[in-house]
Amino acid sequence: MSYFIQSIRELIAVDGAWVPGGDDQSLYLRPFMFAKEAFLGVRPAHKVAYYLIASPSGAYFKGGVNPVSIWLSEDFARAGKGGTGAAKTGGNYAASLLPQAEAYENECDQVVFLDQDGNVEELGGMNIVFVYKDGTLVTPQSDSILEGITRESLLQLARDRGHKIEGRNVSLQEWREGVASGDIVEVFACGTAAVVTPIGVLKGKDFFDEQPAGTLALSLREELTDIQYGRREDRHNWLVRLDA
Ligand SMILES: *Cc1c(COP(=O)(O)O)cnc(C)c1O
C-alpha cells in the first residue's frame, strides 16, 4: 500500500468521526509537502515533511448547481510553457489571484486563462471541457495545464457512454465561433471541490457571450457523485475502503 493511502487510513482511524453524513458533504483531505532541513540555499530538497490535514466540507452549491460566469484574463497568465503549471505546487494559485480579483470586479465568478498563442487553458483551479453538437467532448491539452482527476474521471464516464473525447488546442476564436454557430452546445468546468460547474457566460473586455445550456455536464456530475457516494456501481475500481 502506498504511503499516501496509508496516511489517509491513519488519519481516518483517528478523525473518522469528522466525516459528515449529509448530502453532498465530505471530509476534504489536503496532503502537502515542504522542504524541511537545516539548509539555506537553492537546490532540490533532500528531506521533506509530508502532512495530511482534513476539514469537513459542506455542499459546494447551496440550493442546486448554478452556471457560473467566467472572465477572460487577457493581461495575465496562470502558467507558462515549460513551467510548473501542470503541478499542484504551493504557488499554484498565486498567479491566478490578481486575475480572479479582476473577474470579481467585472462581476464574474471565475477567471479563464489563455496560453501565449490564444488557446484556452483552464480556470484558476478547474479544467474546462467543451461539448460539441456531434457529442464529442474536447478539452485543452498542454504542459501548462493541471490535469485534474475530476476531468479524467468525467471524460472516462463520457467515453463509457460512447462519446468521442479529444485533447487538443482550442483557440478562443474556436470557442466563440463554436458557440455562435451552435457547434458547441455546452461548456463546463470541473475540479474536486465543485465537481462540475456549467459555464453560463464568457465575458471579456469588449464582449459578453452567453453560453448554451445543456444537460450532459449535470448528468456526468450526477454519475460521478453517485459513484463517490456508493450509490452506483464503481466499475472502474476508483474507490478505496478506508475503514476495512
Ligand atoms: C486543482 C486544480 C484543478 C482540478 O484538479 P482536480 O484533481 O480535478 O481537483 C484544475 N486546475 C488547477 C489549476 C488546479 O489547481
PDB file of C-alpha atoms and ligand atoms in Angstrom:
ATOM      1  CA  MET A   1       0.000   0.000   0.000  1.00  0.00           C
ATOM      2  CA  SER A   2       1.306   3.438  -0.831  1.00  0.00           C
ATOM      3  CA  TYR A   3       2.441   5.786   1.946  1.00  0.00           C
ATOM      4  CA  PHE A   4      -0.216   8.172   0.683  1.00  0.00           C
ATOM      5  CA  ILE A   5      -3.126   5.747   1.159  1.00  0.00           C
ATOM      6  CA  GLN A   6      -1.589   4.650   4.462  1.00  0.00           C
ATOM      7  CA  SER A   7      -1.567   8.285   5.640  1.00  0.00           C
ATOM      8  CA  ILE A   8      -5.278   8.625   4.837  1.00  0.00           C
ATOM      9  CA  ARG A   9      -6.083   5.396   6.677  1.00  0.00           C
ATOM     10  CA  GLU A  10      -4.210   6.635   9.733  1.00  0.00           C
ATOM     11  CA  LEU A  11      -5.960   9.988   9.665  1.00  0.00           C
ATOM     12  CA  ILE A  12      -9.376   8.324   9.364  1.00  0.00           C
ATOM     13  CA  ALA A  13      -8.551   5.924  12.177  1.00  0.00           C
ATOM     14  CA  VAL A  14      -8.194   8.960  14.445  1.00  0.00           C
ATOM     15  CA  ASP A  15     -10.551  11.523  12.897  1.00  0.00           C
ATOM     16  CA  GLY A  16     -13.136   9.323  11.181  1.00  0.00           C
ATOM     17  CA  ALA A  17     -15.937  10.820  13.277  1.00  0.00           C
ATOM     18  CA  TRP A  18     -15.414  14.096  11.389  1.00  0.00           C
ATOM     19  CA  VAL A  19     -16.678  12.529   8.150  1.00  0.00           C
ATOM     20  CA  PRO A  20     -20.044  14.279   7.685  1.00  0.00           C
ATOM     21  CA  GLY A  21     -23.094  12.283   6.707  1.00  0.00           C
ATOM     22  CA  GLY A  22     -25.293  14.783   4.850  1.00  0.00           C
ATOM     23  CA  ASP A  23     -25.999  15.046   1.134  1.00  0.00           C
ATOM     24  CA  ASP A  24     -23.050  16.317  -0.897  1.00  0.00           C
ATOM     25  CA  GLN A  25     -20.931  16.713   2.225  1.00  0.00           C
ATOM     26  CA  SER A  26     -17.464  15.256   2.534  1.00  0.00           C
ATOM     27  CA  LEU A  27     -14.263  15.255   4.524  1.00  0.00           C
ATOM     28  CA  TYR A  28     -11.862  17.333   2.471  1.00  0.00           C
ATOM     29  CA  LEU A  29      -8.340  15.897   2.558  1.00  0.00           C
ATOM     30  CA  ARG A  30      -5.353  18.079   1.795  1.00  0.00           C
ATOM     31  CA  PRO A  31      -1.932  16.439   1.541  1.00  0.00           C
ATOM     32  CA  PHE A  32       1.113  18.704   1.227  1.00  0.00           C
ATOM     33  CA  MET A  33       4.874  18.572   1.387  1.00  0.00           C
ATOM     34  CA  PHE A  34       7.602  21.088   2.006  1.00  0.00           C
ATOM     35  CA  ALA A  35      11.386  21.070   2.261  1.00  0.00           C
ATOM     36  CA  LYS A  36      12.485  20.587   5.849  1.00  0.00           C
ATOM     37  CA  GLU A  37      16.184  20.654   6.539  1.00  0.00           C
ATOM     38  CA  ALA A  38      18.754  22.879   8.197  1.00  0.00           C
ATOM     39  CA  PHE A  39      19.957  24.490   4.990  1.00  0.00           C
ATOM     40  CA  LEU A  40      19.612  27.875   3.298  1.00  0.00           C
ATOM     41  CA  GLY A  41      20.157  27.810  -0.431  1.00  0.00           C
ATOM     42  CA  VAL A  42      18.548  26.939  -3.710  1.00  0.00           C
ATOM     43  CA  ARG A  43      18.513  23.280  -4.687  1.00  0.00           C
ATOM     44  CA  PRO A  44      16.048  20.410  -4.677  1.00  0.00           C
ATOM     45  CA  ALA A  45      15.280  19.338  -1.120  1.00  0.00           C
ATOM     46  CA  HIS A  46      16.940  16.246   0.314  1.00  0.00           C
ATOM     47  CA  LYS A  47      14.415  15.987   3.104  1.00  0.00           C
ATOM     48  CA  VAL A  48      10.753  16.908   3.072  1.00  0.00           C
ATOM     49  CA  ALA A  49       7.960  16.920   5.604  1.00  0.00           C
ATOM     50  CA  TYR A  50       4.667  15.410   4.446  1.00  0.00           C
ATOM     51  CA  TYR A  51       1.414  16.351   6.128  1.00  0.00           C
ATOM     52  CA  LEU A  52      -2.206  15.446   5.628  1.00  0.00           C
ATOM     53  CA  ILE A  53      -4.877  17.741   7.021  1.00  0.00           C
ATOM     54  CA  ALA A  54      -8.646  17.425   6.799  1.00  0.00           C
ATOM     55  CA  SER A  55     -11.744  19.509   7.184  1.00  0.00           C
ATOM     56  CA  PRO A  56     -15.441  18.628   6.998  1.00  0.00           C
ATOM     57  CA  SER A  57     -16.847  20.386   3.982  1.00  0.00           C
ATOM     58  CA  GLY A  58     -20.438  21.292   3.170  1.00  0.00           C
ATOM     59  CA  ALA A  59     -22.187  21.109  -0.183  1.00  0.00           C
ATOM     60  CA  TYR A  60     -20.310  23.392  -2.598  1.00  0.00           C
ATOM     61  CA  PHE A  61     -23.513  24.702  -4.131  1.00  0.00           C
ATOM     62  CA  LYS A  62     -26.238  25.564  -1.690  1.00  0.00           C
ATOM     63  CA  GLY A  63     -29.587  25.201  -3.406  1.00  0.00           C
ATOM     64  CA  GLY A  64     -28.529  23.445  -6.590  1.00  0.00           C
ATOM     65  CA  VAL A  65     -25.793  23.759  -9.162  1.00  0.00           C
ATOM     66  CA  ASN A  66     -25.883  27.130 -10.889  1.00  0.00           C
ATOM     67  CA  PRO A  67     -23.983  28.090 -14.056  1.00  0.00           C
ATOM     68  CA  VAL A  68     -21.009  30.373 -13.397  1.00  0.00           C
ATOM     69  CA  SER A  69     -19.861  33.447 -15.274  1.00  0.00           C
ATOM     70  CA  ILE A  70     -16.277  33.461 -16.490  1.00  0.00           C
ATOM     71  CA  TRP A  71     -13.965  36.412 -17.010  1.00  0.00           C
ATOM     72  CA  LEU A  72     -11.384  36.116 -19.792  1.00  0.00           C
ATOM     73  CA  SER A  73      -7.970  37.122 -18.464  1.00  0.00           C
ATOM     74  CA  GLU A  74      -6.249  38.984 -21.287  1.00  0.00           C
ATOM     75  CA  ASP A  75      -3.423  40.610 -19.350  1.00  0.00           C
ATOM     76  CA  PHE A  76      -2.321  37.831 -17.019  1.00  0.00           C
ATOM     77  CA  ALA A  77      -1.201  34.221 -17.376  1.00  0.00           C
ATOM     78  CA  ARG A  78      -1.659  31.495 -14.763  1.00  0.00           C
ATOM     79  CA  ALA A  79       1.201  29.364 -16.067  1.00  0.00           C
ATOM     80  CA  GLY A  80       3.810  29.439 -18.801  1.00  0.00           C
ATOM     81  CA  LYS A  81       5.052  26.983 -21.398  1.00  0.00           C
ATOM     82  CA  GLY A  82       7.578  24.625 -19.840  1.00  0.00           C
ATOM     83  CA  GLY A  83       6.810  25.915 -16.344  1.00  0.00           C
ATOM     84  CA  THR A  84       5.185  24.376 -13.295  1.00  0.00           C
ATOM     85  CA  GLY A  85       1.535  24.913 -14.276  1.00  0.00           C
ATOM     86  CA  ALA A  86       0.899  21.172 -14.502  1.00  0.00           C
ATOM     87  CA  ALA A  87       1.885  20.591 -10.862  1.00  0.00           C
ATOM     88  CA  LYS A  88      -0.132  21.226  -7.695  1.00  0.00           C
ATOM     89  CA  THR A  89       2.681  23.255  -6.151  1.00  0.00           C
ATOM     90  CA  GLY A  90       2.366  25.680  -3.260  1.00  0.00           C
ATOM     91  CA  GLY A  91       2.451  28.580  -5.706  1.00  0.00           C
ATOM     92  CA  ASN A  92      -0.129  27.031  -7.994  1.00  0.00           C
ATOM     93  CA  TYR A  93      -2.880  29.513  -7.214  1.00  0.00           C
ATOM     94  CA  ALA A  94      -0.752  32.608  -6.640  1.00  0.00           C
ATOM     95  CA  ALA A  95      -0.669  33.803 -10.250  1.00  0.00           C
ATOM     96  CA  SER A  96      -4.428  33.388 -10.571  1.00  0.00           C
ATOM     97  CA  LEU A  97      -5.396  35.559  -7.596  1.00  0.00           C
ATOM     98  CA  LEU A  98      -4.995  39.015  -9.158  1.00  0.00           C
ATOM     99  CA  PRO A  99      -6.867  37.999 -12.333  1.00  0.00           C
ATOM    100  CA  GLN A 100      -9.508  36.396 -10.070  1.00  0.00           C
ATOM    101  CA  ALA A 101      -9.915  39.747  -8.311  1.00  0.00           C
ATOM    102  CA  GLU A 102     -10.294  41.323 -11.768  1.00  0.00           C
ATOM    103  CA  ALA A 103     -13.024  38.752 -12.503  1.00  0.00           C
ATOM    104  CA  TYR A 104     -14.933  39.831  -9.354  1.00  0.00           C
ATOM    105  CA  GLU A 105     -14.558  43.481 -10.346  1.00  0.00           C
ATOM    106  CA  ASN A 106     -16.190  42.564 -13.631  1.00  0.00           C
ATOM    107  CA  GLU A 107     -18.977  40.721 -11.846  1.00  0.00           C
ATOM    108  CA  CYS A 108     -17.763  37.287 -12.878  1.00  0.00           C
ATOM    109  CA  ASP A 109     -17.395  34.228 -10.638  1.00  0.00           C
ATOM    110  CA  GLN A 110     -14.224  32.741 -12.107  1.00  0.00           C
ATOM    111  CA  VAL A 111     -11.397  33.515 -14.497  1.00  0.00           C
ATOM    112  CA  VAL A 112     -10.214  31.605 -17.586  1.00  0.00           C
ATOM    113  CA  PHE A 113      -6.676  31.776 -18.960  1.00  0.00           C
ATOM    114  CA  LEU A 114      -5.226  31.569 -22.462  1.00  0.00           C
ATOM    115  CA  ASP A 115      -1.733  30.496 -23.477  1.00  0.00           C
ATOM    116  CA  GLN A 116       0.566  32.857 -25.409  1.00  0.00           C
ATOM    117  CA  ASP A 117      -0.926  31.659 -28.721  1.00  0.00           C
ATOM    118  CA  GLY A 118      -4.518  32.405 -27.732  1.00  0.00           C
ATOM    119  CA  ASN A 119      -5.526  28.840 -26.861  1.00  0.00           C
ATOM    120  CA  VAL A 120      -7.805  28.233 -23.913  1.00  0.00           C
ATOM    121  CA  GLU A 121      -6.015  26.656 -20.941  1.00  0.00           C
ATOM    122  CA  GLU A 122      -8.199  26.388 -17.840  1.00  0.00           C
ATOM    123  CA  LEU A 123      -9.745  28.296 -14.955  1.00  0.00           C
ATOM    124  CA  GLY A 124      -7.824  29.337 -11.844  1.00  0.00           C
ATOM    125  CA  GLY A 125      -8.483  25.975 -10.206  1.00  0.00           C
ATOM    126  CA  MET A 126     -10.649  23.972 -12.613  1.00  0.00           C
ATOM    127  CA  ASN A 127     -10.239  22.319 -16.002  1.00  0.00           C
ATOM    128  CA  ILE A 128     -12.548  23.157 -18.894  1.00  0.00           C
ATOM    129  CA  VAL A 129     -14.455  20.896 -21.308  1.00  0.00           C
ATOM    130  CA  PHE A 130     -16.366  21.803 -24.478  1.00  0.00           C
ATOM    131  CA  VAL A 131     -19.265  19.664 -25.698  1.00  0.00           C
ATOM    132  CA  TYR A 132     -19.825  19.679 -29.470  1.00  0.00           C
ATOM    133  CA  LYS A 133     -23.127  19.022 -31.155  1.00  0.00           C
ATOM    134  CA  ASP A 134     -21.973  15.642 -32.536  1.00  0.00           C
ATOM    135  CA  GLY A 135     -21.409  14.530 -28.922  1.00  0.00           C
ATOM    136  CA  THR A 136     -17.602  14.955 -28.950  1.00  0.00           C
ATOM    137  CA  LEU A 137     -16.028  16.288 -25.749  1.00  0.00           C
ATOM    138  CA  VAL A 138     -12.977  18.452 -26.342  1.00  0.00           C
ATOM    139  CA  THR A 139     -10.593  19.563 -23.608  1.00  0.00           C
ATOM    140  CA  PRO A 140      -7.445  21.668 -23.975  1.00  0.00           C
ATOM    141  CA  GLN A 141      -4.154  19.836 -23.711  1.00  0.00           C
ATOM    142  CA  SER A 142      -0.814  21.463 -22.884  1.00  0.00           C
ATOM    143  CA  ASP A 143       2.042  21.017 -20.430  1.00  0.00           C
ATOM    144  CA  SER A 144       0.952  24.127 -18.558  1.00  0.00           C
ATOM    145  CA  ILE A 145      -2.494  22.763 -17.634  1.00  0.00           C
ATOM    146  CA  LEU A 146      -3.042  20.908 -14.370  1.00  0.00           C
ATOM    147  CA  GLU A 147      -4.503  17.574 -15.395  1.00  0.00           C
ATOM    148  CA  GLY A 148      -7.214  17.201 -12.786  1.00  0.00           C
ATOM    149  CA  ILE A 149      -8.515  13.822 -11.677  1.00  0.00           C
ATOM    150  CA  THR A 150     -12.089  15.129 -11.880  1.00  0.00           C
ATOM    151  CA  ARG A 151     -11.726  15.878 -15.586  1.00  0.00           C
ATOM    152  CA  GLU A 152     -10.108  12.481 -16.194  1.00  0.00           C
ATOM    153  CA  SER A 153     -12.935  10.715 -14.339  1.00  0.00           C
ATOM    154  CA  LEU A 154     -15.710  12.619 -16.142  1.00  0.00           C
ATOM    155  CA  LEU A 155     -14.117  12.012 -19.537  1.00  0.00           C
ATOM    156  CA  GLN A 156     -13.911   8.300 -18.726  1.00  0.00           C
ATOM    157  CA  LEU A 157     -17.610   8.230 -17.845  1.00  0.00           C
ATOM    158  CA  ALA A 158     -18.409  10.065 -21.088  1.00  0.00           C
ATOM    159  CA  ARG A 159     -16.248   7.625 -23.064  1.00  0.00           C
ATOM    160  CA  ASP A 160     -18.163   4.759 -21.429  1.00  0.00           C
ATOM    161  CA  ARG A 161     -21.368   6.315 -22.752  1.00  0.00           C
ATOM    162  CA  GLY A 162     -19.941   6.330 -26.288  1.00  0.00           C
ATOM    163  CA  HIS A 163     -18.832   9.963 -26.506  1.00  0.00           C
ATOM    164  CA  LYS A 164     -15.695  10.715 -28.503  1.00  0.00           C
ATOM    165  CA  ILE A 165     -13.009  12.507 -26.443  1.00  0.00           C
ATOM    166  CA  GLU A 166     -10.356  14.841 -27.864  1.00  0.00           C
ATOM    167  CA  GLY A 167      -7.473  16.512 -26.055  1.00  0.00           C
ATOM    168  CA  ARG A 168      -6.207  19.310 -28.290  1.00  0.00           C
ATOM    169  CA  ASN A 169      -5.791  23.055 -28.629  1.00  0.00           C
ATOM    170  CA  VAL A 170      -8.985  25.089 -28.561  1.00  0.00           C
ATOM    171  CA  SER A 171      -8.474  28.714 -29.530  1.00  0.00           C
ATOM    172  CA  LEU A 172     -10.579  31.477 -28.042  1.00  0.00           C
ATOM    173  CA  GLN A 173     -11.807  32.061 -31.598  1.00  0.00           C
ATOM    174  CA  GLU A 174     -12.957  28.425 -31.935  1.00  0.00           C
ATOM    175  CA  TRP A 175     -14.814  28.730 -28.621  1.00  0.00           C
ATOM    176  CA  ARG A 176     -16.582  31.979 -29.506  1.00  0.00           C
ATOM    177  CA  GLU A 177     -17.386  30.961 -33.089  1.00  0.00           C
ATOM    178  CA  GLY A 178     -18.495  27.482 -31.976  1.00  0.00           C
ATOM    179  CA  VAL A 179     -20.981  28.961 -29.532  1.00  0.00           C
ATOM    180  CA  ALA A 180     -22.205  31.493 -32.102  1.00  0.00           C
ATOM    181  CA  SER A 181     -22.717  28.813 -34.788  1.00  0.00           C
ATOM    182  CA  GLY A 182     -24.239  26.246 -32.453  1.00  0.00           C
ATOM    183  CA  ASP A 183     -21.368  23.755 -32.955  1.00  0.00           C
ATOM    184  CA  ILE A 184     -20.561  24.000 -29.243  1.00  0.00           C
ATOM    185  CA  VAL A 185     -23.634  23.032 -27.236  1.00  0.00           C
ATOM    186  CA  GLU A 186     -22.263  23.106 -23.675  1.00  0.00           C
ATOM    187  CA  VAL A 187     -19.176  24.275 -21.784  1.00  0.00           C
ATOM    188  CA  PHE A 188     -18.322  23.180 -18.263  1.00  0.00           C
ATOM    189  CA  ALA A 189     -15.571  23.459 -15.686  1.00  0.00           C
ATOM    190  CA  CYS A 190     -14.528  20.652 -13.336  1.00  0.00           C
ATOM    191  CA  GLY A 191     -12.417  20.088 -10.228  1.00  0.00           C
ATOM    192  CA  THR A 192     -12.590  18.297  -6.885  1.00  0.00           C
ATOM    193  CA  ALA A 193     -14.415  20.985  -4.878  1.00  0.00           C
ATOM    194  CA  ALA A 194     -17.358  21.762  -7.183  1.00  0.00           C
ATOM    195  CA  VAL A 195     -17.085  18.531  -9.251  1.00  0.00           C
ATOM    196  CA  VAL A 196     -18.795  20.052 -12.316  1.00  0.00           C
ATOM    197  CA  THR A 197     -19.958  23.610 -12.947  1.00  0.00           C
ATOM    198  CA  PRO A 198     -21.743  24.587 -16.148  1.00  0.00           C
ATOM    199  CA  ILE A 199     -20.411  27.816 -17.656  1.00  0.00           C
ATOM    200  CA  GLY A 200     -23.227  30.276 -18.317  1.00  0.00           C
ATOM    201  CA  VAL A 201     -21.358  33.332 -19.558  1.00  0.00           C
ATOM    202  CA  LEU A 202     -17.965  34.192 -21.015  1.00  0.00           C
ATOM    203  CA  LYS A 203     -17.131  37.856 -20.575  1.00  0.00           C
ATOM    204  CA  GLY A 204     -14.155  39.782 -21.972  1.00  0.00           C
ATOM    205  CA  LYS A 205     -13.122  43.429 -22.113  1.00  0.00           C
ATOM    206  CA  ASP A 206     -15.307  44.019 -25.142  1.00  0.00           C
ATOM    207  CA  PHE A 207     -17.711  41.111 -25.360  1.00  0.00           C
ATOM    208  CA  PHE A 208     -20.310  39.170 -23.403  1.00  0.00           C
ATOM    209  CA  ASP A 209     -21.134  35.702 -24.782  1.00  0.00           C
ATOM    210  CA  GLU A 210     -23.943  33.726 -23.239  1.00  0.00           C
ATOM    211  CA  GLN A 211     -23.147  30.024 -23.285  1.00  0.00           C
ATOM    212  CA  PRO A 212     -25.626  27.366 -24.380  1.00  0.00           C
ATOM    213  CA  ALA A 213     -27.280  25.372 -21.600  1.00  0.00           C
ATOM    214  CA  GLY A 214     -27.078  21.598 -21.941  1.00  0.00           C
ATOM    215  CA  THR A 215     -27.744  18.554 -19.808  1.00  0.00           C
ATOM    216  CA  LEU A 216     -24.569  16.484 -20.200  1.00  0.00           C
ATOM    217  CA  ALA A 217     -22.494  18.315 -17.581  1.00  0.00           C
ATOM    218  CA  LEU A 218     -25.060  17.780 -14.847  1.00  0.00           C
ATOM    219  CA  SER A 219     -25.727  14.201 -15.848  1.00  0.00           C
ATOM    220  CA  LEU A 220     -21.993  13.373 -15.715  1.00  0.00           C
ATOM    221  CA  ARG A 221     -21.813  15.192 -12.380  1.00  0.00           C
ATOM    222  CA  GLU A 222     -24.609  13.044 -11.001  1.00  0.00           C
ATOM    223  CA  GLU A 223     -22.991   9.837 -12.227  1.00  0.00           C
ATOM    224  CA  LEU A 224     -19.608  10.713 -10.709  1.00  0.00           C
ATOM    225  CA  THR A 225     -21.045  11.796  -7.346  1.00  0.00           C
ATOM    226  CA  ASP A 226     -23.242   8.667  -7.290  1.00  0.00           C
ATOM    227  CA  ILE A 227     -20.076   6.582  -7.655  1.00  0.00           C
ATOM    228  CA  GLN A 228     -18.276   8.642  -4.990  1.00  0.00           C
ATOM    229  CA  TYR A 229     -21.143   8.191  -2.508  1.00  0.00           C
ATOM    230  CA  GLY A 230     -21.575   4.490  -3.236  1.00  0.00           C
ATOM    231  CA  ARG A 231     -24.995   4.885  -4.878  1.00  0.00           C
ATOM    232  CA  ARG A 232     -23.848   3.451  -8.179  1.00  0.00           C
ATOM    233  CA  GLU A 233     -21.509   0.653  -9.197  1.00  0.00           C
ATOM    234  CA  ASP A 234     -17.821   1.606  -9.108  1.00  0.00           C
ATOM    235  CA  ARG A 235     -16.994  -0.205 -12.337  1.00  0.00           C
ATOM    236  CA  HIS A 236     -13.505   1.295 -12.701  1.00  0.00           C
ATOM    237  CA  ASN A 237     -12.440   0.469  -9.135  1.00  0.00           C
ATOM    238  CA  TRP A 238     -11.870   4.106  -8.237  1.00  0.00           C
ATOM    239  CA  LEU A 239     -12.953   3.738  -4.601  1.00  0.00           C
ATOM    240  CA  VAL A 240     -10.716   2.668  -1.722  1.00  0.00           C
ATOM    241  CA  ARG A 241     -12.314   1.481   1.526  1.00  0.00           C
ATOM    242  CA  LEU A 242     -10.584   3.135   4.440  1.00  0.00           C
ATOM    243  CA  ASP A 243     -12.284   1.586   7.460  1.00  0.00           C
ATOM    244  CA  ALA A 244     -11.764  -2.048   6.443  1.00  0.00           C
TER     245      ALA A 244
HETATM  246  C1  LIG B   1      -6.753  21.517  -8.510  1.00  0.00           C
HETATM  247  C2  LIG B   1      -6.784  22.101  -9.861  1.00  0.00           C
HETATM  248  C3  LIG B   1      -7.590  21.560 -10.890  1.00  0.00           C
HETATM  249  C4  LIG B   1      -8.547  20.420 -10.666  1.00  0.00           C
HETATM  250  O1  LIG B   1      -7.906  19.251 -10.311  1.00  0.00           O
HETATM  251  P1  LIG B   1      -8.720  18.080  -9.583  1.00  0.00           P
HETATM  252  O2  LIG B   1      -7.689  16.995  -9.451  1.00  0.00           O
HETATM  253  O3  LIG B   1      -9.815  17.685 -10.512  1.00  0.00           O
HETATM  254  O4  LIG B   1      -9.208  18.615  -8.297  1.00  0.00           O
HETATM  255  C5  LIG B   1      -7.532  22.134 -12.153  1.00  0.00           C
HETATM  256  N1  LIG B   1      -6.736  23.193 -12.400  1.00  0.00           N
HETATM  257  C6  LIG B   1      -5.962  23.752 -11.441  1.00  0.00           C
HETATM  258  C7  LIG B   1      -5.107  24.923 -11.786  1.00  0.00           C
HETATM  259  C8  LIG B   1      -5.962  23.227 -10.150  1.00  0.00           C
HETATM  260  O5  LIG B   1      -5.203  23.786  -9.211  1.00  0.00           O
END
